[in-house]
Amino acid sequence: MKQKKDPNWKNKLHETIYEADTHHGKWFDIILILAILASIILVMLESVESFDKKYHNFLNISEWIITILFTIEYIARIISIKKPSKYIFSFYGIIDLMATIPKYLSLFFVGTHALVALRALRLLRVFRILKLARYLGASTKLMQALKASRIKIAVFLFSVIVLTIILGTIMYLVEGPENGFTSIPQSMYWAIVTLTTVGYGDISPHTPLGQFIASVVMILGYGIIAVPTGIVTSEITKSELEHHHNNTQHCSHCNEDKHSDKAKYCHNCGNKLNNE
Amino acid sequence: MKQKKDPNWKNKLHETIYEADTHHGKWFDIILILAILASIILVMLESVESFDKKYHNFLNISEWIITILFTIEYIARIISIKKPSKYIFSFYGIIDLMATIPKYLSLFFVGTHALVALRALRLLRVFRILKLARYLGASTKLMQALKASRIKIAVFLFSVIVLTIILGTIMYLVEGPENGFTSIPQSMYWAIVTLTTVGYGDISPHTPLGQFIASVVMILGYGIIAVPTGIVTSEITKSELEHHHNNTQHCSHCNEDKHSDKAKYCHNCGNKLNNE
Amino acid sequence: MKQKKDPNWKNKLHETIYEADTHHGKWFDIILILAILASIILVMLESVESFDKKYHNFLNISEWIITILFTIEYIARIISIKKPSKYIFSFYGIIDLMATIPKYLSLFFVGTHALVALRALRLLRVFRILKLARYLGASTKLMQALKASRIKIAVFLFSVIVLTIILGTIMYLVEGPENGFTSIPQSMYWAIVTLTTVGYGDISPHTPLGQFIASVVMILGYGIIAVPTGIVTSEITKSELEHHHNNTQHCSHCNEDKHSDKAKYCHNCGNKLNNE
Amino acid sequence: MKQKKDPNWKNKLHETIYEADTHHGKWFDIILILAILASIILVMLESVESFDKKYHNFLNISEWIITILFTIEYIARIISIKKPSKYIFSFYGIIDLMATIPKYLSLFFVGTHALVALRALRLLRVFRILKLARYLGASTKLMQALKASRIKIAVFLFSVIVLTIILGTIMYLVEGPENGFTSIPQSMYWAIVTLTTVGYGDISPHTPLGQFIASVVMILGYGIIAVPTGIVTSEITKSELEHHHNNTQHCSHCNEDKHSDKAKYCHNCGNKLNNE
């Protein structure tokens, strides 16, 4: 798998940074993830005003350390790869760049709100941690279940949106701006808040008719919430059952492995199966 | 399928408007749906007061354009069909008419609230978009699952309503008007808001006894929410399994019929299967 | 089934009132249920103050009509049965009596709140409507699914209560009375409101630590809500599958009918099965 | 199972306290659980200020009685066991000690808030009641279902946390401190409250863009809530089906092993089954 043609320091760096199956690579990954987590916690703490006032210097210095580390990593990634453009314009390449730039910009533009927003871009590096999920292996199955039911989910979402438009309009006409339903989009926001059973209560019906319609909507939402659950559960159960059924029977002739439990002959080539 | 006896412009128009399997028909459908979406967005924007004040003229002109387009479509539909009465008094025929009339009425009655309501009727055209769902094909299965469990859902809804009446009365007596439970219907509204776990918080129990009863209701609701989910999930799983198991394959030798989808040979006797 | 020994008017009355399989019996049931619904709606409307003020006389007269009808029904039930004590002290007998008494009491005690409560007792007659569910037949299966999982549900509820006690105490100590968590029972009420995802917002954490604990509780609740759903769904699916499996195979020897799909011999007596 | 070598009073005490299968042991368990429940109710009532003021003496005396009973139990447990250190430093040993100490400390430090907190430690004894669940036997299956899906649940929780960080940051930037989103952690708290469909409403979006993002988040949460339900349901269904199918019955003639629970004869060859 690894390319051993050019065994200089560049290749070693490449191995460390881009591959997770060597000793160095694993440690690099762990340290990188810790650094990302630290940078995320820094952005969070900075947003807490009382904390920022108290420990401004500590936060500032820590940010500079993280930023410089990320810059070194970014440069190392460019140097160690053969076609730097492939990394630079990749999804992670752009995120990695955006994670370092804002702090440098803060030297020129001081204290503007826009910069806080830019600094938050560093949070996008959290996606790198998502790679961790691969180690657990279970995410693939989960993703498959979601993927397999994507059409059903699309139909479901589409119906919810149409329902939301109709409900939003009805409630706007019934309740009106004087009860908080100031516009149709606002009413649609209320319909989603209600259908999903979130129920903030920032907008709620006040007229008897409005409350009656809302009651019907809620009981509807009750039934509707059952649909995505049913879809996903059915997919997971199916994938579980399939996985469950064919754990032992591999055909010795064609290597087909998806036989049902009671199969005596391979359903692919007709060869007799040897069950233990 | 298509009637080719009378190949004049009327038939061509009919094909374009009523059939989706020709080149023109597809484009007509797409443009119609875009026009409906545009008209829905217009109604929405108009309801946002600040937006309406700023861009009143733009909204008004756009509405007239949409209305005239819809009128042309309505007339074209009447002309191109052989028995116009069949379209005019159909569900979509009435909706299509109601989508155009309000704007014309606004010439005579200016600025009344009732007209806003009438204009919102245009939203009903959104049902036309629902036809889109057919292209996806998955809605049938979803509908079947819901249909198959309609008796169970009815029993469930009925039990919820009886429960709501009893809970509403108890809470009205326990909490009373001074804590927001001003009447039994209002209390029932609270019971539904709570049982469905929406929980606006516009009405909430204040007495210790009321809070205790509410707690019991919520834990009840916890169990109750499981019932529709269970019903729908079980239906979807069943239809999935049935679909999965018995596509078409019966063994001509031993009549075994539970082969998996990909089976080429019977897993019971090794006989070759005849798939269509 | 019917007793034909004493064919006088008493027996005819008994048939009409207690049995649903005769022409008269059916009509009596339907009228009774409509009268109960009317009486329930009356109690509801009476609790709406503005409505009560406007139509007080109409409500009062309607109530007297319903009460007298219920009294006649109560007396008829006593007369037509052979052992009146069996009816009088049955569940429905007591409810039927309690549905009539309050209105008569209102002649002696005027306008007290306690009487409104008593009048609400009439709502208990709603249970008679529950008999309707029997006609639908599906409720039995639903009840079975709930019954089969009653131990699991008990364990689940027990765990939720223990969790609630611990969470309630922790939040009482963390947030304290100044943030609305005035006592441990109040805190437990909050914990239930949160765990069941109802979330009124009448009590909500204000300190950062409290919000952090609440976040953990909510994600916990996320997982917890899955447990009852899983239990009920699994029961319904199981009962569906069982129902699904043994639709054709009755043993001609011992009449056992719960064979699995592939059974060739009766699993009860070893007799060969005749499958169609 | 029981050690009968040293039949003095210590052994009898040991049997009573540590074993539940003797007559005395059962009664000891029941009385202990009632005492724990009483102590929990006392802590709860004490936290209700109005109740505490009225019945202060009653609560104080009851607490002393419970504390002395717990102290006696604690000493009895140490005396009756062979290696006291094994009990003292066990989980329950530490909890039992912490349940008695606070009341004695209250003699020296009067009326401080910290003591209320300490007294609440007694609630931890509630875990002893959890042992009760064992009698029901069903908890094991529930625990297994949760354990079997722990990796999937971990992946799920991890994705929810990453989602929460991203959503929290976006909403902090969109809504800002003026609409209640005072910091990123606060925004994350809002994201969790929304995703879990709790929806307190203490923080809710006010800008149109914020409401739009919130709507998307809620519909997302709709789908997300389906995932843990699907995982747990699939696990429970699987364990149910396994339990259902392969209790013990293998046919000694044809080795068929998928008999239903009640089967007396093999459904494949008609051979008599040997059940234990």
mmCIF file of N, CA and C in Angstrom, chain D residues 33-119:
data_model
loop_
_atom_site.group_PDB
_atom_site.id
_atom_site.type_symbol
_atom_site.label_atom_id
_atom_site.label_comp_id
_atom_site.label_asym_id
_atom_site.label_seq_id
_atom_site.Cartn_x
_atom_site.Cartn_y
_atom_site.Cartn_z
ATOM 1 N N ILE D 33 -35.625 -1.699 52.786
ATOM 2 C CA ILE D 33 -36.078 -0.890 51.648
ATOM 3 C C ILE D 33 -37.120 0.127 52.096
ATOM 4 N N LEU D 34 -38.031 -0.283 52.984
ATOM 5 C CA LEU D 34 -39.024 0.660 53.506
ATOM 6 C C LEU D 34 -38.338 1.786 54.260
ATOM 7 N N ALA D 35 -37.305 1.441 55.053
ATOM 8 C CA ALA D 35 -36.568 2.467 55.815
ATOM 9 C C ALA D 35 -35.878 3.440 54.868
ATOM 10 N N ILE D 36 -35.298 2.889 53.794
ATOM 11 C CA ILE D 36 -34.620 3.761 52.820
ATOM 12 C C ILE D 36 -35.637 4.687 52.161
ATOM 13 N N LEU D 37 -36.785 4.121 51.755
ATOM 14 C CA LEU D 37 -37.832 4.942 51.139
ATOM 15 C C LEU D 37 -38.275 6.044 52.095
ATOM 16 N N ALA D 38 -38.468 5.682 53.390
ATOM 17 C CA ALA D 38 -38.869 6.671 54.394
ATOM 18 C C ALA D 38 -37.825 7.773 54.489
ATOM 19 N N SER D 39 -36.528 7.376 54.488
ATOM 20 C CA SER D 39 -35.463 8.378 54.620
ATOM 21 C C SER D 39 -35.431 9.294 53.406
ATOM 22 N N ILE D 40 -35.722 8.712 52.220
ATOM 23 C CA ILE D 40 -35.744 9.524 50.997
ATOM 24 C C ILE D 40 -36.894 10.530 51.064
ATOM 25 N N ILE D 41 -38.056 10.056 51.504
ATOM 26 C CA ILE D 41 -39.219 10.946 51.604
ATOM 27 C C ILE D 41 -38.943 12.058 52.613
ATOM 28 N N LEU D 42 -38.236 11.722 53.710
ATOM 29 C CA LEU D 42 -37.885 12.745 54.708
ATOM 30 C C LEU D 42 -37.010 13.831 54.097
ATOM 31 N N VAL D 43 -35.978 13.419 53.352
ATOM 32 C CA VAL D 43 -35.093 14.417 52.724
ATOM 33 C C VAL D 43 -35.899 15.309 51.784
ATOM 34 N N MET D 44 -36.827 14.674 51.034
ATOM 35 C CA MET D 44 -37.661 15.443 50.103
ATOM 36 C C MET D 44 -38.531 16.457 50.848
ATOM 37 N N LEU D 45 -39.234 15.987 51.868
ATOM 38 C CA LEU D 45 -40.153 16.863 52.601
ATOM 39 C C LEU D 45 -39.398 18.016 53.247
ATOM 40 N N GLU D 46 -38.218 17.703 53.781
ATOM 41 C CA GLU D 46 -37.402 18.729 54.427
ATOM 42 C C GLU D 46 -37.055 19.850 53.467
ATOM 43 N N SER D 47 -36.905 19.498 52.173
ATOM 44 C CA SER D 47 -36.516 20.507 51.189
ATOM 45 C C SER D 47 -37.681 21.431 50.836
ATOM 46 N N VAL D 48 -38.929 20.999 51.162
ATOM 47 C CA VAL D 48 -40.094 21.870 50.940
ATOM 48 C C VAL D 48 -40.192 22.817 52.139
ATOM 49 N N GLU D 49 -39.852 24.090 51.913
ATOM 50 C CA GLU D 49 -39.686 25.051 53.005
ATOM 51 C C GLU D 49 -40.928 25.158 53.891
ATOM 52 N N SER D 50 -42.094 25.308 53.238
ATOM 53 C CA SER D 50 -43.333 25.509 54.006
ATOM 54 C C SER D 50 -43.618 24.315 54.915
ATOM 55 N N PHE D 51 -43.303 23.106 54.403
ATOM 56 C CA PHE D 51 -43.530 21.900 55.200
ATOM 57 C C PHE D 51 -42.529 21.823 56.347
ATOM 58 N N ASP D 52 -41.284 22.182 56.036
ATOM 59 C CA ASP D 52 -40.218 22.124 57.036
ATOM 60 C C ASP D 52 -40.523 23.038 58.223
ATOM 61 N N LYS D 53 -41.062 24.229 57.934
ATOM 62 C CA LYS D 53 -41.369 25.186 58.997
ATOM 63 C C LYS D 53 -42.444 24.648 59.914
ATOM 64 N N LYS D 54 -43.463 24.018 59.333
ATOM 65 C CA LYS D 54 -44.624 23.544 60.089
ATOM 66 C C LYS D 54 -44.274 22.341 60.966
ATOM 67 N N TYR D 55 -43.595 21.365 60.355
ATOM 68 C CA TYR D 55 -43.370 20.094 61.055
ATOM 69 C C TYR D 55 -41.888 19.869 61.342
ATOM 70 N N HIS D 56 -41.153 20.944 61.702
ATOM 71 C CA HIS D 56 -39.719 20.823 61.885
ATOM 72 C C HIS D 56 -39.356 19.748 62.901
ATOM 73 N N ASN D 57 -40.045 19.746 64.048
ATOM 74 C CA ASN D 57 -39.719 18.784 65.100
ATOM 75 C C ASN D 57 -39.962 17.352 64.653
ATOM 76 N N PHE D 58 -41.106 17.129 64.035
ATOM 77 C CA PHE D 58 -41.433 15.790 63.546
ATOM 78 C C PHE D 58 -40.367 15.275 62.580
ATOM 79 N N LEU D 59 -39.957 16.148 61.643
ATOM 80 C CA LEU D 59 -38.942 15.767 60.664
ATOM 81 C C LEU D 59 -37.619 15.455 61.348
ATOM 82 N N ASN D 60 -37.254 16.319 62.324
ATOM 83 C CA ASN D 60 -35.982 16.163 63.019
ATOM 84 C C ASN D 60 -35.928 14.833 63.765
ATOM 85 N N ILE D 61 -37.004 14.534 64.512
ATOM 86 C CA ILE D 61 -37.048 13.290 65.288
ATOM 87 C C ILE D 61 -37.023 12.074 64.353
ATOM 88 N N SER D 62 -37.825 12.125 63.299
ATOM 89 C CA SER D 62 -37.863 11.013 62.332
ATOM 90 C C SER D 62 -36.474 10.781 61.745
ATOM 91 N N GLU D 63 -35.789 11.867 61.414
ATOM 92 C CA GLU D 63 -34.450 11.748 60.846
ATOM 93 C C GLU D 63 -33.506 11.053 61.812
ATOM 94 N N TRP D 64 -33.611 11.439 63.107
ATOM 95 C CA TRP D 64 -32.729 10.814 64.098
ATOM 96 C C TRP D 64 -33.015 9.329 64.214
ATOM 97 N N ILE D 65 -34.315 8.962 64.191
ATOM 98 C CA ILE D 65 -34.677 7.538 64.278
ATOM 99 C C ILE D 65 -34.060 6.768 63.102
ATOM 100 N N ILE D 66 -34.262 7.306 61.896
ATOM 101 C CA ILE D 66 -33.726 6.653 60.691
ATOM 102 C C ILE D 66 -32.210 6.549 60.772
ATOM 103 N N THR D 67 -31.568 7.653 61.177
ATOM 104 C CA THR D 67 -30.107 7.672 61.241
ATOM 105 C C THR D 67 -29.599 6.609 62.203
ATOM 106 N N ILE D 68 -30.250 6.514 63.399
ATOM 107 C CA ILE D 68 -29.802 5.522 64.388
ATOM 108 C C ILE D 68 -30.018 4.104 63.844
ATOM 109 N N LEU D 69 -31.152 3.869 63.175
ATOM 110 C CA LEU D 69 -31.403 2.552 62.562
ATOM 111 C C LEU D 69 -30.324 2.217 61.539
ATOM 112 N N PHE D 70 -29.990 3.183 60.707
ATOM 113 C CA PHE D 70 -28.960 2.970 59.690
ATOM 114 C C PHE D 70 -27.604 2.696 60.346
ATOM 115 N N THR D 71 -27.330 3.414 61.460
ATOM 116 C CA THR D 71 -26.055 3.216 62.168
ATOM 117 C C THR D 71 -25.988 1.790 62.697
ATOM 118 N N ILE D 72 -27.102 1.324 63.318
ATOM 119 C CA ILE D 72 -27.141 -0.044 63.843
ATOM 120 C C ILE D 72 -26.914 -1.038 62.704
ATOM 121 N N GLU D 73 -27.575 -0.808 61.601
ATOM 122 C CA GLU D 73 -27.414 -1.698 60.445
ATOM 123 C C GLU D 73 -25.958 -1.717 59.986
ATOM 124 N N TYR D 74 -25.348 -0.513 59.947
ATOM 125 C CA TYR D 74 -23.964 -0.407 59.478
ATOM 126 C C TYR D 74 -23.031 -1.214 60.373
ATOM 127 N N ILE D 75 -23.217 -1.058 61.717
ATOM 128 C CA ILE D 75 -22.375 -1.781 62.677
ATOM 129 C C ILE D 75 -22.628 -3.293 62.538
ATOM 130 N N ALA D 76 -23.907 -3.677 62.415
ATOM 131 C CA ALA D 76 -24.253 -5.098 62.275
ATOM 132 C C ALA D 76 -23.594 -5.704 61.047
ATOM 133 N N ARG D 77 -23.564 -4.937 59.956
ATOM 134 C CA ARG D 77 -22.934 -5.423 58.733
ATOM 135 C C ARG D 77 -21.441 -5.668 58.942
ATOM 136 N N ILE D 78 -20.774 -4.750 59.693
ATOM 137 C CA ILE D 78 -19.332 -4.885 59.937
ATOM 138 C C ILE D 78 -19.070 -6.093 60.835
ATOM 139 N N ILE D 79 -19.887 -6.252 61.903
ATOM 140 C CA ILE D 79 -19.679 -7.347 62.852
ATOM 141 C C ILE D 79 -19.867 -8.701 62.175
ATOM 142 N N SER D 80 -20.942 -8.829 61.377
ATOM 143 C CA SER D 80 -21.333 -10.146 60.877
ATOM 144 C C SER D 80 -20.457 -10.657 59.731
ATOM 145 N N ILE D 81 -19.685 -9.770 59.096
ATOM 146 C CA ILE D 81 -18.866 -10.220 57.974
ATOM 147 C C ILE D 81 -17.489 -10.655 58.492
ATOM 148 N N LYS D 82 -16.860 -11.596 57.775
ATOM 149 C CA LYS D 82 -15.560 -12.099 58.257
ATOM 150 C C LYS D 82 -14.449 -11.097 58.021
ATOM 151 N N LYS D 83 -14.438 -10.517 56.834
ATOM 152 C CA LYS D 83 -13.431 -9.491 56.524
ATOM 153 C C LYS D 83 -14.125 -8.136 56.431
ATOM 154 N N PRO D 84 -14.258 -7.421 57.540
ATOM 155 C CA PRO D 84 -15.011 -6.145 57.532
ATOM 156 C C PRO D 84 -14.517 -5.163 56.475
ATOM 157 N N SER D 85 -13.191 -5.176 56.217
ATOM 158 C CA SER D 85 -12.634 -4.204 55.266
ATOM 159 C C SER D 85 -13.255 -4.384 53.887
ATOM 160 N N LYS D 86 -13.632 -5.622 53.583
ATOM 161 C CA LYS D 86 -14.215 -5.891 52.271
ATOM 162 C C LYS D 86 -15.540 -5.151 52.102
ATOM 163 N N TYR D 87 -16.322 -5.086 53.183
ATOM 164 C CA TYR D 87 -17.586 -4.351 53.140
ATOM 165 C C TYR D 87 -17.358 -2.852 53.219
ATOM 166 N N ILE D 88 -16.479 -2.450 54.179
ATOM 167 C CA ILE D 88 -16.302 -1.003 54.445
ATOM 168 C C ILE D 88 -15.859 -0.250 53.194
ATOM 169 N N PHE D 89 -14.966 -0.854 52.419
ATOM 170 C CA PHE D 89 -14.450 -0.143 51.252
ATOM 171 C C PHE D 89 -15.164 -0.518 49.953
ATOM 172 N N SER D 90 -16.270 -1.277 50.083
ATOM 173 C CA SER D 90 -17.057 -1.575 48.894
ATOM 174 C C SER D 90 -17.938 -0.371 48.539
ATOM 175 N N PHE D 91 -18.538 -0.392 47.343
ATOM 176 C CA PHE D 91 -19.405 0.700 46.888
ATOM 177 C C PHE D 91 -20.533 0.952 47.896
ATOM 178 N N TYR D 92 -21.238 -0.115 48.274
ATOM 179 C CA TYR D 92 -22.370 0.035 49.185
ATOM 180 C C TYR D 92 -21.900 0.408 50.596
ATOM 181 N N GLY D 93 -20.703 -0.093 50.993
ATOM 182 C CA GLY D 93 -20.166 0.218 52.317
ATOM 183 C C GLY D 93 -19.970 1.708 52.479
ATOM 184 N N ILE D 94 -19.372 2.333 51.441
ATOM 185 C CA ILE D 94 -19.097 3.784 51.510
ATOM 186 C C ILE D 94 -20.407 4.557 51.510
ATOM 187 N N ILE D 95 -21.352 4.139 50.658
ATOM 188 C CA ILE D 95 -22.649 4.821 50.600
ATOM 189 C C ILE D 95 -23.366 4.707 51.950
ATOM 190 N N ASP D 96 -23.339 3.510 52.541
ATOM 191 C CA ASP D 96 -24.016 3.309 53.820
ATOM 192 C C ASP D 96 -23.441 4.212 54.907
ATOM 193 N N LEU D 97 -22.110 4.372 54.884
ATOM 194 C CA LEU D 97 -21.472 5.250 55.873
ATOM 195 C C LEU D 97 -21.890 6.700 55.622
ATOM 196 N N MET D 98 -21.836 7.124 54.378
ATOM 197 C CA MET D 98 -22.165 8.513 54.024
ATOM 198 C C MET D 98 -23.632 8.822 54.311
ATOM 199 N N ALA D 99 -24.453 7.782 54.413
ATOM 200 C CA ALA D 99 -25.877 8.002 54.685
ATOM 201 C C ALA D 99 -26.120 8.319 56.152
ATOM 202 N N THR D 100 -25.158 7.965 57.025
ATOM 203 C CA THR D 100 -25.374 8.187 58.465
ATOM 204 C C THR D 100 -24.622 9.395 59.004
ATOM 205 N N ILE D 101 -23.415 9.626 58.481
ATOM 206 C CA ILE D 101 -22.554 10.692 59.032
ATOM 207 C C ILE D 101 -23.202 12.082 59.053
ATOM 208 N N PRO D 102 -23.806 12.568 57.965
ATOM 209 C CA PRO D 102 -24.242 13.981 57.918
ATOM 210 C C PRO D 102 -25.090 14.393 59.114
ATOM 211 N N LYS D 103 -25.995 13.516 59.563
ATOM 212 C CA LYS D 103 -26.876 13.880 60.674
ATOM 213 C C LYS D 103 -26.069 14.111 61.947
ATOM 214 N N TYR D 104 -25.027 13.292 62.156
ATOM 215 C CA TYR D 104 -24.190 13.479 63.345
ATOM 216 C C TYR D 104 -23.419 14.786 63.248
ATOM 217 N N LEU D 105 -22.966 15.102 62.018
ATOM 218 C CA LEU D 105 -22.230 16.358 61.808
ATOM 219 C C LEU D 105 -23.116 17.556 62.114
ATOM 220 N N SER D 106 -24.416 17.406 61.889
ATOM 221 C CA SER D 106 -25.336 18.531 62.087
ATOM 222 C C SER D 106 -25.401 18.962 63.549
ATOM 223 N N LEU D 107 -24.884 18.120 64.456
ATOM 224 C CA LEU D 107 -24.835 18.501 65.874
ATOM 225 C C LEU D 107 -23.799 19.597 66.091
ATOM 226 N N PHE D 108 -22.735 19.569 65.266
ATOM 227 C CA PHE D 108 -21.642 20.521 65.451
ATOM 228 C C PHE D 108 -21.789 21.759 64.562
ATOM 229 N N PHE D 109 -22.172 21.546 63.278
ATOM 230 C CA PHE D 109 -22.336 22.684 62.365
ATOM 231 C C PHE D 109 -23.826 22.908 62.149
ATOM 232 N N VAL D 110 -24.356 24.005 62.594
ATOM 233 C CA VAL D 110 -25.805 24.194 62.534
ATOM 234 C C VAL D 110 -26.219 25.018 61.305
ATOM 235 N N GLY D 111 -27.220 24.527 60.602
ATOM 236 C CA GLY D 111 -27.952 25.292 59.586
ATOM 237 C C GLY D 111 -27.222 25.731 58.334
ATOM 238 N N THR D 112 -26.078 25.142 58.010
ATOM 239 C CA THR D 112 -25.412 25.572 56.789
ATOM 240 C C THR D 112 -25.989 24.820 55.586
ATOM 241 N N HIS D 113 -25.887 25.470 54.444
ATOM 242 C CA HIS D 113 -26.434 24.899 53.211
ATOM 243 C C HIS D 113 -25.688 23.618 52.846
ATOM 244 N N ALA D 114 -24.378 23.595 53.132
ATOM 245 C CA ALA D 114 -23.551 22.439 52.785
ATOM 246 C C ALA D 114 -24.087 21.178 53.437
ATOM 247 N N LEU D 115 -24.655 21.335 54.642
ATOM 248 C CA LEU D 115 -25.157 20.172 55.360
ATOM 249 C C LEU D 115 -26.389 19.572 54.679
ATOM 250 N N VAL D 116 -27.226 20.447 54.130
ATOM 251 C CA VAL D 116 -28.388 19.954 53.382
ATOM 252 C C VAL D 116 -27.905 19.050 52.252
ATOM 253 N N ALA D 117 -26.843 19.533 51.580
ATOM 254 C CA ALA D 117 -26.256 18.767 50.490
ATOM 255 C C ALA D 117 -25.770 17.422 51.003
ATOM 256 N N LEU D 118 -25.063 17.462 52.149
ATOM 257 C CA LEU D 118 -24.531 16.219 52.711
ATOM 258 C C LEU D 118 -25.659 15.257 53.057
ATOM 259 N N ARG D 119 -26.740 15.830 53.666
ATOM 260 C CA ARG D 119 -27.844 14.980 54.064
ATOM 261 C C ARG D 119 -28.458 14.277 52.839
#
